[in-house]
């Protein structure tokens, strides 16, 4: 979100106090405006803390899914683009002031990944550890993200190990099959092993009536 006139945004939100108290996204926009003002970082952090409380309340009351907290993480990251990612993480941890949830670790991982930090893998693994034991689909999706990061960094064996684990709990996850087939064929020289996996991925592709 670009704020060309942060003072105007703050004035506008001042005139909608009740809405500001009830709308976490609006509170985030105000925080972003504060972050653009001279010496506005501490005020921005305070506003983001208020927004975080609003998001958590909405989630607890069933008015928003747990994944909604991702919006907050994205906007915190956008508010401090010049800060090193470790410093942005420190701001987030100060605001949360406790152990992060699985969804929060997932979003922290995404922030690190966008900034090119390899620590994203560690946070995704922590998200997997904290995920609900019976939510196998979400765990598989998180594992896929870890595998994708390993693949992007050229750590092909680590990626393959994870993709093969995913196949045991979600055999027809097309993206996993596609990535696995690609690594076997293009990076490991195992075309024969890749062929049936690629074939199944093709069957599962959207628009294929044979799947």
mmCIF file with all atom_site columns, C-alpha atoms in Angstrom:
data_model
loop_
_atom_site.group_PDB
_atom_site.id
_atom_site.type_symbol
_atom_site.label_atom_id
_atom_site.label_alt_id
_atom_site.label_comp_id
_atom_site.label_asym_id
_atom_site.label_entity_id
_atom_site.label_seq_id
_atom_site.pdbx_PDB_ins_code
_atom_site.Cartn_x
_atom_site.Cartn_y
_atom_site.Cartn_z
_atom_site.occupancy
_atom_site.B_iso_or_equiv
_atom_site.pdbx_formal_charge
_atom_site.auth_seq_id
_atom_site.auth_comp_id
_atom_site.auth_asym_id
_atom_site.auth_atom_id
_atom_site.pdbx_PDB_model_num
ATOM 1   C CA . UNK A 1 1   ? 0.000   0.000   0.000   1.00 0.00 ? 1   UNK A CA 1
ATOM 2   C CA . UNK A 1 2   ? 1.509   3.332   -1.038  1.00 0.00 ? 2   UNK A CA 1
ATOM 3   C CA . UNK A 1 3   ? 0.936   6.222   1.329   1.00 0.00 ? 3   UNK A CA 1
ATOM 4   C CA . UNK A 1 4   ? 1.764   9.516   -0.405  1.00 0.00 ? 4   UNK A CA 1
ATOM 5   C CA . UNK A 1 5   ? 0.269   11.577  2.411   1.00 0.00 ? 5   UNK A CA 1
ATOM 6   C CA . UNK A 1 6   ? 0.447   9.645   5.695   1.00 0.00 ? 6   UNK A CA 1
ATOM 7   C CA . UNK A 1 7   ? -0.866  12.627  7.670   1.00 0.00 ? 7   UNK A CA 1
ATOM 8   C CA . UNK A 1 8   ? -4.061  12.587  5.591   1.00 0.00 ? 8   UNK A CA 1
ATOM 9   C CA . UNK A 1 9   ? -4.574  8.880   6.220   1.00 0.00 ? 9   UNK A CA 1
ATOM 10  C CA . UNK A 1 10  ? -4.172  9.423   9.938   1.00 0.00 ? 10  UNK A CA 1
ATOM 11  C CA . UNK A 1 11  ? -6.626  12.346  9.905   1.00 0.00 ? 11  UNK A CA 1
ATOM 12  C CA . UNK A 1 12  ? -9.173  10.262  8.022   1.00 0.00 ? 12  UNK A CA 1
ATOM 13  C CA . UNK A 1 13  ? -8.917  7.365   10.440  1.00 0.00 ? 13  UNK A CA 1
ATOM 14  C CA . UNK A 1 14  ? -9.226  9.801   13.361  1.00 0.00 ? 14  UNK A CA 1
ATOM 15  C CA . UNK A 1 15  ? -12.685 10.697  12.092  1.00 0.00 ? 15  UNK A CA 1
ATOM 16  C CA . UNK A 1 16  ? -13.765 7.029   12.049  1.00 0.00 ? 16  UNK A CA 1
ATOM 17  C CA . UNK A 1 17  ? -12.802 6.042   15.580  1.00 0.00 ? 17  UNK A CA 1
ATOM 18  C CA . UNK A 1 18  ? -15.442 3.339   16.058  1.00 0.00 ? 18  UNK A CA 1
ATOM 19  C CA . UNK A 1 19  ? -14.587 1.714   12.748  1.00 0.00 ? 19  UNK A CA 1
ATOM 20  C CA . UNK A 1 20  ? -10.899 1.898   13.645  1.00 0.00 ? 20  UNK A CA 1
ATOM 21  C CA . UNK A 1 21  ? -11.577 -0.005  16.868  1.00 0.00 ? 21  UNK A CA 1
ATOM 22  C CA . UNK A 1 22  ? -13.377 -2.784  15.034  1.00 0.00 ? 22  UNK A CA 1
ATOM 23  C CA . UNK A 1 23  ? -11.511 -3.121  11.727  1.00 0.00 ? 23  UNK A CA 1
ATOM 24  C CA . UNK A 1 24  ? -8.020  -4.644  11.882  1.00 0.00 ? 24  UNK A CA 1
ATOM 25  C CA . UNK A 1 25  ? -7.215  -3.852  8.255   1.00 0.00 ? 25  UNK A CA 1
ATOM 26  C CA . UNK A 1 26  ? -8.001  -0.170  8.764   1.00 0.00 ? 26  UNK A CA 1
ATOM 27  C CA . UNK A 1 27  ? -5.796  -0.172  11.852  1.00 0.00 ? 27  UNK A CA 1
ATOM 28  C CA . UNK A 1 28  ? -3.002  -1.697  9.762   1.00 0.00 ? 28  UNK A CA 1
ATOM 29  C CA . UNK A 1 29  ? -3.331  1.066   7.167   1.00 0.00 ? 29  UNK A CA 1
ATOM 30  C CA . UNK A 1 30  ? -3.025  3.616   9.935   1.00 0.00 ? 30  UNK A CA 1
ATOM 31  C CA . UNK A 1 31  ? 0.081   1.818   11.204  1.00 0.00 ? 31  UNK A CA 1
ATOM 32  C CA . UNK A 1 32  ? 1.606   1.899   7.729   1.00 0.00 ? 32  UNK A CA 1
ATOM 33  C CA . UNK A 1 33  ? 0.931   5.616   7.552   1.00 0.00 ? 33  UNK A CA 1
ATOM 34  C CA . UNK A 1 34  ? 2.630   6.111   10.917  1.00 0.00 ? 34  UNK A CA 1
ATOM 35  C CA . UNK A 1 35  ? 5.671   4.176   9.686   1.00 0.00 ? 35  UNK A CA 1
ATOM 36  C CA . UNK A 1 36  ? 6.164   6.747   6.898   1.00 0.00 ? 36  UNK A CA 1
ATOM 37  C CA . UNK A 1 37  ? 6.266   9.706   9.255   1.00 0.00 ? 37  UNK A CA 1
ATOM 38  C CA . UNK A 1 38  ? 9.538   10.983  10.749  1.00 0.00 ? 38  UNK A CA 1
ATOM 39  C CA . UNK A 1 39  ? 10.235  9.057   13.949  1.00 0.00 ? 39  UNK A CA 1
ATOM 40  C CA . UNK A 1 40  ? 6.973   7.207   13.476  1.00 0.00 ? 40  UNK A CA 1
ATOM 41  C CA . UNK A 1 41  ? 8.250   3.682   14.013  1.00 0.00 ? 41  UNK A CA 1
ATOM 42  C CA . UNK A 1 42  ? 7.182   3.341   17.663  1.00 0.00 ? 42  UNK A CA 1
ATOM 43  C CA . UNK A 1 43  ? 3.701   4.646   16.833  1.00 0.00 ? 43  UNK A CA 1
ATOM 44  C CA . UNK A 1 44  ? 3.494   2.234   13.918  1.00 0.00 ? 44  UNK A CA 1
ATOM 45  C CA . UNK A 1 45  ? 4.401   -0.669  16.181  1.00 0.00 ? 45  UNK A CA 1
ATOM 46  C CA . UNK A 1 46  ? 1.703   0.372   18.653  1.00 0.00 ? 46  UNK A CA 1
ATOM 47  C CA . UNK A 1 47  ? -0.890  0.527   15.877  1.00 0.00 ? 47  UNK A CA 1
ATOM 48  C CA . UNK A 1 48  ? 0.174   -2.868  14.551  1.00 0.00 ? 48  UNK A CA 1
ATOM 49  C CA . UNK A 1 49  ? -0.140  -4.261  18.085  1.00 0.00 ? 49  UNK A CA 1
ATOM 50  C CA . UNK A 1 50  ? -3.729  -2.991  18.219  1.00 0.00 ? 50  UNK A CA 1
ATOM 51  C CA . UNK A 1 51  ? -4.408  -4.493  14.802  1.00 0.00 ? 51  UNK A CA 1
ATOM 52  C CA . UNK A 1 52  ? -2.968  -7.838  15.887  1.00 0.00 ? 52  UNK A CA 1
ATOM 53  C CA . UNK A 1 53  ? -5.299  -7.917  18.894  1.00 0.00 ? 53  UNK A CA 1
ATOM 54  C CA . UNK A 1 54  ? -8.257  -7.201  16.614  1.00 0.00 ? 54  UNK A CA 1
ATOM 55  C CA . UNK A 1 55  ? -7.289  -10.002 14.216  1.00 0.00 ? 55  UNK A CA 1
ATOM 56  C CA . UNK A 1 56  ? -6.876  -12.474 17.079  1.00 0.00 ? 56  UNK A CA 1
ATOM 57  C CA . UNK A 1 57  ? -10.236 -11.486 18.551  1.00 0.00 ? 57  UNK A CA 1
ATOM 58  C CA . UNK A 1 58  ? -11.956 -11.945 15.190  1.00 0.00 ? 58  UNK A CA 1
ATOM 59  C CA . UNK A 1 59  ? -10.364 -15.382 14.806  1.00 0.00 ? 59  UNK A CA 1
ATOM 60  C CA . UNK A 1 60  ? -11.283 -16.415 18.361  1.00 0.00 ? 60  UNK A CA 1
ATOM 61  C CA . UNK A 1 61  ? -14.902 -15.335 17.807  1.00 0.00 ? 61  UNK A CA 1
ATOM 62  C CA . UNK A 1 62  ? -15.133 -17.295 14.573  1.00 0.00 ? 62  UNK A CA 1
ATOM 63  C CA . UNK A 1 63  ? -15.490 -14.153 12.468  1.00 0.00 ? 63  UNK A CA 1
ATOM 64  C CA . UNK A 1 64  ? -12.275 -14.812 10.530  1.00 0.00 ? 64  UNK A CA 1
ATOM 65  C CA . UNK A 1 65  ? -10.269 -17.934 9.625   1.00 0.00 ? 65  UNK A CA 1
ATOM 66  C CA . UNK A 1 66  ? -6.942  -18.555 11.351  1.00 0.00 ? 66  UNK A CA 1
ATOM 67  C CA . UNK A 1 67  ? -5.201  -17.833 8.060   1.00 0.00 ? 67  UNK A CA 1
ATOM 68  C CA . UNK A 1 68  ? -6.500  -14.226 8.221   1.00 0.00 ? 68  UNK A CA 1
ATOM 69  C CA . UNK A 1 69  ? -3.500  -13.353 10.369  1.00 0.00 ? 69  UNK A CA 1
ATOM 70  C CA . UNK A 1 70  ? -1.475  -13.572 7.160   1.00 0.00 ? 70  UNK A CA 1
ATOM 71  C CA . UNK A 1 71  ? -2.844  -10.191 6.114   1.00 0.00 ? 71  UNK A CA 1
ATOM 72  C CA . UNK A 1 72  ? -1.295  -8.639  9.214   1.00 0.00 ? 72  UNK A CA 1
ATOM 73  C CA . UNK A 1 73  ? 2.110   -10.222 8.580   1.00 0.00 ? 73  UNK A CA 1
ATOM 74  C CA . UNK A 1 74  ? 2.156   -8.993  4.978   1.00 0.00 ? 74  UNK A CA 1
ATOM 75  C CA . UNK A 1 75  ? 1.366   -5.423  5.982   1.00 0.00 ? 75  UNK A CA 1
ATOM 76  C CA . UNK A 1 76  ? 3.950   -5.377  8.779   1.00 0.00 ? 76  UNK A CA 1
ATOM 77  C CA . UNK A 1 77  ? 6.538   -6.473  6.234   1.00 0.00 ? 77  UNK A CA 1
ATOM 78  C CA . UNK A 1 78  ? 5.426   -3.816  3.749   1.00 0.00 ? 78  UNK A CA 1
ATOM 79  C CA . UNK A 1 79  ? 5.550   -1.104  6.416   1.00 0.00 ? 79  UNK A CA 1
ATOM 80  C CA . UNK A 1 80  ? 9.255   -1.644  7.086   1.00 0.00 ? 80  UNK A CA 1
ATOM 81  C CA . UNK A 1 81  ? 10.840  -2.502  3.707   1.00 0.00 ? 81  UNK A CA 1
ATOM 82  C CA . UNK A 1 82  ? 14.177  -0.913  4.574   1.00 0.00 ? 82  UNK A CA 1
ATOM 83  C CA . UNK A 1 83  ? 14.659  -2.867  7.791   1.00 0.00 ? 83  UNK A CA 1
ATOM 84  C CA . UNK A 1 84  ? 16.591  -6.152  7.747   1.00 0.00 ? 84  UNK A CA 1
ATOM 85  C CA . UNK A 1 85  ? 14.244  -9.115  7.937   1.00 0.00 ? 85  UNK A CA 1
ATOM 86  C CA . UNK A 1 86  ? 15.602  -10.108 11.353  1.00 0.00 ? 86  UNK A CA 1
ATOM 87  C CA . UNK A 1 87  ? 14.616  -6.694  12.681  1.00 0.00 ? 87  UNK A CA 1
ATOM 88  C CA . UNK A 1 88  ? 11.135  -7.012  11.198  1.00 0.00 ? 88  UNK A CA 1
ATOM 89  C CA . UNK A 1 89  ? 10.891  -10.404 12.880  1.00 0.00 ? 89  UNK A CA 1
ATOM 90  C CA . UNK A 1 90  ? 11.885  -8.791  16.192  1.00 0.00 ? 90  UNK A CA 1
ATOM 91  C CA . UNK A 1 91  ? 9.035   -6.288  15.832  1.00 0.00 ? 91  UNK A CA 1
ATOM 92  C CA . UNK A 1 92  ? 6.603   -9.124  15.180  1.00 0.00 ? 92  UNK A CA 1
ATOM 93  C CA . UNK A 1 93  ? 7.809   -11.157 18.148  1.00 0.00 ? 93  UNK A CA 1
ATOM 94  C CA . UNK A 1 94  ? 7.628   -8.135  20.463  1.00 0.00 ? 94  UNK A CA 1
ATOM 95  C CA . UNK A 1 95  ? 4.022   -7.568  19.464  1.00 0.00 ? 95  UNK A CA 1
ATOM 96  C CA . UNK A 1 96  ? 2.984   -11.210 19.777  1.00 0.00 ? 96  UNK A CA 1
ATOM 97  C CA . UNK A 1 97  ? 4.915   -11.569 23.047  1.00 0.00 ? 97  UNK A CA 1
ATOM 98  C CA . UNK A 1 98  ? 4.700   -15.341 23.245  1.00 0.00 ? 98  UNK A CA 1
ATOM 99  C CA . UNK A 1 99  ? 4.929   -18.535 21.247  1.00 0.00 ? 99  UNK A CA 1
ATOM 100 C CA . UNK A 1 100 ? 3.689   -18.146 17.700  1.00 0.00 ? 100 UNK A CA 1
ATOM 101 C CA . UNK A 1 101 ? 0.928   -20.394 16.374  1.00 0.00 ? 101 UNK A CA 1
ATOM 102 C CA . UNK A 1 102 ? 1.385   -22.729 13.434  1.00 0.00 ? 102 UNK A CA 1
ATOM 103 C CA . UNK A 1 103 ? -0.279  -20.216 11.087  1.00 0.00 ? 103 UNK A CA 1
ATOM 104 C CA . UNK A 1 104 ? 1.914   -17.419 12.445  1.00 0.00 ? 104 UNK A CA 1
ATOM 105 C CA . UNK A 1 105 ? 5.101   -19.399 11.871  1.00 0.00 ? 105 UNK A CA 1
ATOM 106 C CA . UNK A 1 106 ? 3.880   -20.075 8.345   1.00 0.00 ? 106 UNK A CA 1
ATOM 107 C CA . UNK A 1 107 ? 3.479   -16.352 7.712   1.00 0.00 ? 107 UNK A CA 1
ATOM 108 C CA . UNK A 1 108 ? 6.837   -15.546 9.301   1.00 0.00 ? 108 UNK A CA 1
ATOM 109 C CA . UNK A 1 109 ? 8.390   -18.082 6.954   1.00 0.00 ? 109 UNK A CA 1
ATOM 110 C CA . UNK A 1 110 ? 6.772   -16.342 3.999   1.00 0.00 ? 110 UNK A CA 1
ATOM 111 C CA . UNK A 1 111 ? 8.228   -12.982 5.073   1.00 0.00 ? 111 UNK A CA 1
ATOM 112 C CA . UNK A 1 112 ? 11.699  -14.482 5.318   1.00 0.00 ? 112 UNK A CA 1
ATOM 113 C CA . UNK A 1 113 ? 11.332  -16.207 1.960   1.00 0.00 ? 113 UNK A CA 1
ATOM 114 C CA . UNK A 1 114 ? 10.293  -12.977 0.237   1.00 0.00 ? 114 UNK A CA 1
ATOM 115 C CA . UNK A 1 115 ? 13.417  -11.321 1.618   1.00 0.00 ? 115 UNK A CA 1
ATOM 116 C CA . UNK A 1 116 ? 15.640  -14.172 0.446   1.00 0.00 ? 116 UNK A CA 1
ATOM 117 C CA . UNK A 1 117 ? 16.295  -15.576 3.921   1.00 0.00 ? 117 UNK A CA 1
ATOM 118 C CA . UNK A 1 118 ? 16.952  -19.319 4.163   1.00 0.00 ? 118 UNK A CA 1
ATOM 119 C CA . UNK A 1 119 ? 15.503  -19.270 7.692   1.00 0.00 ? 119 UNK A CA 1
ATOM 120 C CA . UNK A 1 120 ? 12.092  -19.617 6.082   1.00 0.00 ? 120 UNK A CA 1
ATOM 121 C CA . UNK A 1 121 ? 12.600  -23.393 6.066   1.00 0.00 ? 121 UNK A CA 1
ATOM 122 C CA . UNK A 1 122 ? 13.098  -23.491 9.837   1.00 0.00 ? 122 UNK A CA 1
ATOM 123 C CA . UNK A 1 123 ? 9.873   -21.579 10.423  1.00 0.00 ? 123 UNK A CA 1
ATOM 124 C CA . UNK A 1 124 ? 7.900   -23.771 8.043   1.00 0.00 ? 124 UNK A CA 1
ATOM 125 C CA . UNK A 1 125 ? 9.161   -26.839 9.883   1.00 0.00 ? 125 UNK A CA 1
ATOM 126 C CA . UNK A 1 126 ? 8.036   -25.294 13.166  1.00 0.00 ? 126 UNK A CA 1
ATOM 127 C CA . UNK A 1 127 ? 4.630   -24.601 11.596  1.00 0.00 ? 127 UNK A CA 1
ATOM 128 C CA . UNK A 1 128 ? 4.393   -28.288 10.676  1.00 0.00 ? 128 UNK A CA 1
ATOM 129 C CA . UNK A 1 129 ? 5.278   -29.324 14.231  1.00 0.00 ? 129 UNK A CA 1
ATOM 130 C CA . UNK A 1 130 ? 2.538   -27.107 15.674  1.00 0.00 ? 130 UNK A CA 1
ATOM 131 C CA . UNK A 1 131 ? -0.132  -27.970 13.102  1.00 0.00 ? 131 UNK A CA 1
ATOM 132 C CA . UNK A 1 132 ? -3.116  -29.951 14.305  1.00 0.00 ? 132 UNK A CA 1
ATOM 133 C CA . UNK A 1 133 ? -2.358  -33.674 14.269  1.00 0.00 ? 133 UNK A CA 1
ATOM 134 C CA . UNK A 1 134 ? -5.511  -34.483 12.308  1.00 0.00 ? 134 UNK A CA 1
ATOM 135 C CA . UNK A 1 135 ? -5.005  -31.731 9.721   1.00 0.00 ? 135 UNK A CA 1
ATOM 136 C CA . UNK A 1 136 ? -2.984  -33.910 7.381   1.00 0.00 ? 136 UNK A CA 1
ATOM 137 C CA . UNK A 1 137 ? -3.882  -31.856 4.313   1.00 0.00 ? 137 UNK A CA 1
ATOM 138 C CA . UNK A 1 138 ? -2.449  -28.660 5.788   1.00 0.00 ? 138 UNK A CA 1
ATOM 139 C CA . UNK A 1 139 ? 0.648   -30.506 6.962   1.00 0.00 ? 139 UNK A CA 1
ATOM 140 C CA . UNK A 1 140 ? 1.148   -31.833 3.447   1.00 0.00 ? 140 UNK A CA 1
ATOM 141 C CA . UNK A 1 141 ? 0.768   -28.319 2.026   1.00 0.00 ? 141 UNK A CA 1
ATOM 142 C CA . UNK A 1 142 ? 3.369   -26.993 4.469   1.00 0.00 ? 142 UNK A CA 1
ATOM 143 C CA . UNK A 1 143 ? 5.702   -29.855 3.624   1.00 0.00 ? 143 UNK A CA 1
ATOM 144 C CA . UNK A 1 144 ? 5.253   -29.010 -0.046  1.00 0.00 ? 144 UNK A CA 1
ATOM 145 C CA . UNK A 1 145 ? 6.320   -25.428 0.657   1.00 0.00 ? 145 UNK A CA 1
ATOM 146 C CA . UNK A 1 146 ? 9.432   -26.652 2.465   1.00 0.00 ? 146 UNK A CA 1
ATOM 147 C CA . UNK A 1 147 ? 10.213  -28.951 -0.448  1.00 0.00 ? 147 UNK A CA 1
ATOM 148 C CA . UNK A 1 148 ? 9.715   -26.094 -2.899  1.00 0.00 ? 148 UNK A CA 1
ATOM 149 C CA . UNK A 1 149 ? 12.181  -23.922 -0.980  1.00 0.00 ? 149 UNK A CA 1
ATOM 150 C CA . UNK A 1 150 ? 14.762  -26.728 -0.977  1.00 0.00 ? 150 UNK A CA 1
ATOM 151 C CA . UNK A 1 151 ? 14.167  -27.175 -4.700  1.00 0.00 ? 151 UNK A CA 1
ATOM 152 C CA . UNK A 1 152 ? 14.599  -23.451 -5.354  1.00 0.00 ? 152 UNK A CA 1
ATOM 153 C CA . UNK A 1 153 ? 17.930  -23.544 -3.508  1.00 0.00 ? 153 UNK A CA 1
ATOM 154 C CA . UNK A 1 154 ? 19.122  -26.561 -5.492  1.00 0.00 ? 154 UNK A CA 1
ATOM 155 C CA . UNK A 1 155 ? 18.855  -28.907 -2.505  1.00 0.00 ? 155 UNK A CA 1
ATOM 156 C CA . UNK A 1 156 ? 17.272  -31.628 -4.588  1.00 0.00 ? 156 UNK A CA 1
ATOM 157 C CA . UNK A 1 157 ? 17.654  -34.639 -2.316  1.00 0.00 ? 157 UNK A CA 1
ATOM 158 C CA . UNK A 1 158 ? 16.056  -32.762 0.582   1.00 0.00 ? 158 UNK A CA 1
ATOM 159 C CA . UNK A 1 159 ? 13.196  -31.762 -1.722  1.00 0.00 ? 159 UNK A CA 1
ATOM 160 C CA . UNK A 1 160 ? 12.733  -35.321 -2.985  1.00 0.00 ? 160 UNK A CA 1
ATOM 161 C CA . UNK A 1 161 ? 12.643  -36.716 0.558   1.00 0.00 ? 161 UNK A CA 1
ATOM 162 C CA . UNK A 1 162 ? 9.823   -34.347 1.455   1.00 0.00 ? 162 UNK A CA 1
ATOM 163 C CA . UNK A 1 163 ? 7.889   -34.892 -1.767  1.00 0.00 ? 163 UNK A CA 1
ATOM 164 C CA . UNK A 1 164 ? 8.050   -38.641 -1.228  1.00 0.00 ? 164 UNK A CA 1
ATOM 165 C CA . UNK A 1 165 ? 6.747   -38.182 2.320   1.00 0.00 ? 165 UNK A CA 1
ATOM 166 C CA . UNK A 1 166 ? 3.841   -36.157 0.960   1.00 0.00 ? 166 UNK A CA 1
ATOM 167 C CA . UNK A 1 167 ? 2.970   -38.977 -1.446  1.00 0.00 ? 167 UNK A CA 1
ATOM 168 C CA . UNK A 1 168 ? 2.369   -41.283 1.517   1.00 0.00 ? 168 UNK A CA 1
ATOM 169 C CA . UNK A 1 169 ? -0.305  -38.999 2.982   1.00 0.00 ? 169 UNK A CA 1
ATOM 170 C CA . UNK A 1 170 ? -1.609  -37.253 -0.155  1.00 0.00 ? 170 UNK A CA 1
ATOM 171 C CA . UNK A 1 171 ? -0.819  -39.504 -3.142  1.00 0.00 ? 171 UNK A CA 1
ATOM 172 C CA . UNK A 1 172 ? -2.658  -37.344 -5.665  1.00 0.00 ? 172 UNK A CA 1
ATOM 173 C CA . UNK A 1 173 ? -1.224  -33.925 -4.793  1.00 0.00 ? 173 UNK A CA 1
ATOM 174 C CA . UNK A 1 174 ? -0.548  -32.897 -8.388  1.00 0.00 ? 174 UNK A CA 1
ATOM 175 C CA . UNK A 1 175 ? 1.972   -30.132 -7.653  1.00 0.00 ? 175 UNK A CA 1
ATOM 176 C CA . UNK A 1 176 ? 4.082   -32.523 -5.582  1.00 0.00 ? 176 UNK A CA 1
ATOM 177 C CA . UNK A 1 177 ? 4.047   -35.118 -8.343  1.00 0.00 ? 177 UNK A CA 1
ATOM 178 C CA . UNK A 1 178 ? 4.948   -32.511 -10.932 1.00 0.00 ? 178 UNK A CA 1
ATOM 179 C CA . UNK A 1 179 ? 7.908   -31.174 -8.940  1.00 0.00 ? 179 UNK A CA 1
ATOM 180 C CA . UNK A 1 180 ? 9.095   -34.649 -8.026  1.00 0.00 ? 180 UNK A CA 1
ATOM 181 C CA . UNK A 1 181 ? 9.005   -35.838 -11.632 1.00 0.00 ? 181 UNK A CA 1
ATOM 182 C CA . UNK A 1 182 ? 10.901  -32.743 -12.747 1.00 0.00 ? 182 UNK A CA 1
ATOM 183 C CA . UNK A 1 183 ? 13.697  -33.266 -10.199 1.00 0.00 ? 183 UNK A CA 1
ATOM 184 C CA . UNK A 1 184 ? 14.055  -36.947 -11.038 1.00 0.00 ? 184 UNK A CA 1
ATOM 185 C CA . UNK A 1 185 ? 14.226  -36.207 -14.773 1.00 0.00 ? 185 UNK A CA 1
ATOM 186 C CA . UNK A 1 186 ? 16.072  -32.887 -14.945 1.00 0.00 ? 186 UNK A CA 1
ATOM 187 C CA . UNK A 1 187 ? 18.268  -32.875 -11.861 1.00 0.00 ? 187 UNK A CA 1
ATOM 188 C CA . UNK A 1 188 ? 18.929  -36.500 -10.977 1.00 0.00 ? 188 UNK A CA 1
ATOM 189 C CA . UNK A 1 189 ? 19.040  -38.156 -14.375 1.00 0.00 ? 189 UNK A CA 1
ATOM 190 C CA . UNK A 1 190 ? 16.340  -40.685 -13.483 1.00 0.00 ? 190 UNK A CA 1
ATOM 191 C CA . UNK A 1 191 ? 13.956  -40.296 -16.409 1.00 0.00 ? 191 UNK A CA 1
ATOM 192 C CA . UNK A 1 192 ? 12.511  -43.782 -16.046 1.00 0.00 ? 192 UNK A CA 1
ATOM 193 C CA . UNK A 1 193 ? 11.562  -43.068 -12.446 1.00 0.00 ? 193 UNK A CA 1
ATOM 194 C CA . UNK A 1 194 ? 10.085  -39.710 -13.400 1.00 0.00 ? 194 UNK A CA 1
ATOM 195 C CA . UNK A 1 195 ? 7.876   -40.974 -16.223 1.00 0.00 ? 195 UNK A CA 1
ATOM 196 C CA . UNK A 1 196 ? 5.031   -42.640 -14.270 1.00 0.00 ? 196 UNK A CA 1
ATOM 197 C CA . UNK A 1 197 ? 4.998   -39.804 -11.732 1.00 0.00 ? 197 UNK A CA 1
ATOM 198 C CA . UNK A 1 198 ? 4.762   -37.217 -14.495 1.00 0.00 ? 198 UNK A CA 1
ATOM 199 C CA . UNK A 1 199 ? 2.012   -39.264 -16.138 1.00 0.00 ? 199 UNK A CA 1
ATOM 200 C CA . UNK A 1 200 ? -0.054  -39.246 -12.979 1.00 0.00 ? 200 UNK A CA 1
ATOM 201 C CA . UNK A 1 201 ? 0.515   -35.505 -12.520 1.00 0.00 ? 201 UNK A CA 1
ATOM 202 C CA . UNK A 1 202 ? -0.768  -34.987 -16.056 1.00 0.00 ? 202 UNK A CA 1
ATOM 203 C CA . UNK A 1 203 ? -3.878  -37.060 -15.336 1.00 0.00 ? 203 UNK A CA 1
ATOM 204 C CA . UNK A 1 204 ? -4.596  -34.878 -12.316 1.00 0.00 ? 204 UNK A CA 1
ATOM 205 C CA . UNK A 1 205 ? -4.081  -31.608 -14.171 1.00 0.00 ? 205 UNK A CA 1
ATOM 206 C CA . UNK A 1 206 ? -7.142  -29.319 -14.359 1.00 0.00 ? 206 UNK A CA 1
ATOM 207 C CA . UNK A 1 207 ? -9.139  -29.914 -17.523 1.00 0.00 ? 207 UNK A CA 1
ATOM 208 C CA . UNK A 1 208 ? -7.936  -33.466 -17.999 1.00 0.00 ? 208 UNK A CA 1
ATOM 209 C CA . UNK A 1 209 ? -11.017 -35.692 -18.112 1.00 0.00 ? 209 UNK A CA 1
ATOM 210 C CA . UNK A 1 210 ? -8.954  -38.843 -17.617 1.00 0.00 ? 210 UNK A CA 1
ATOM 211 C CA . UNK A 1 211 ? -8.062  -38.050 -13.970 1.00 0.00 ? 211 UNK A CA 1
#
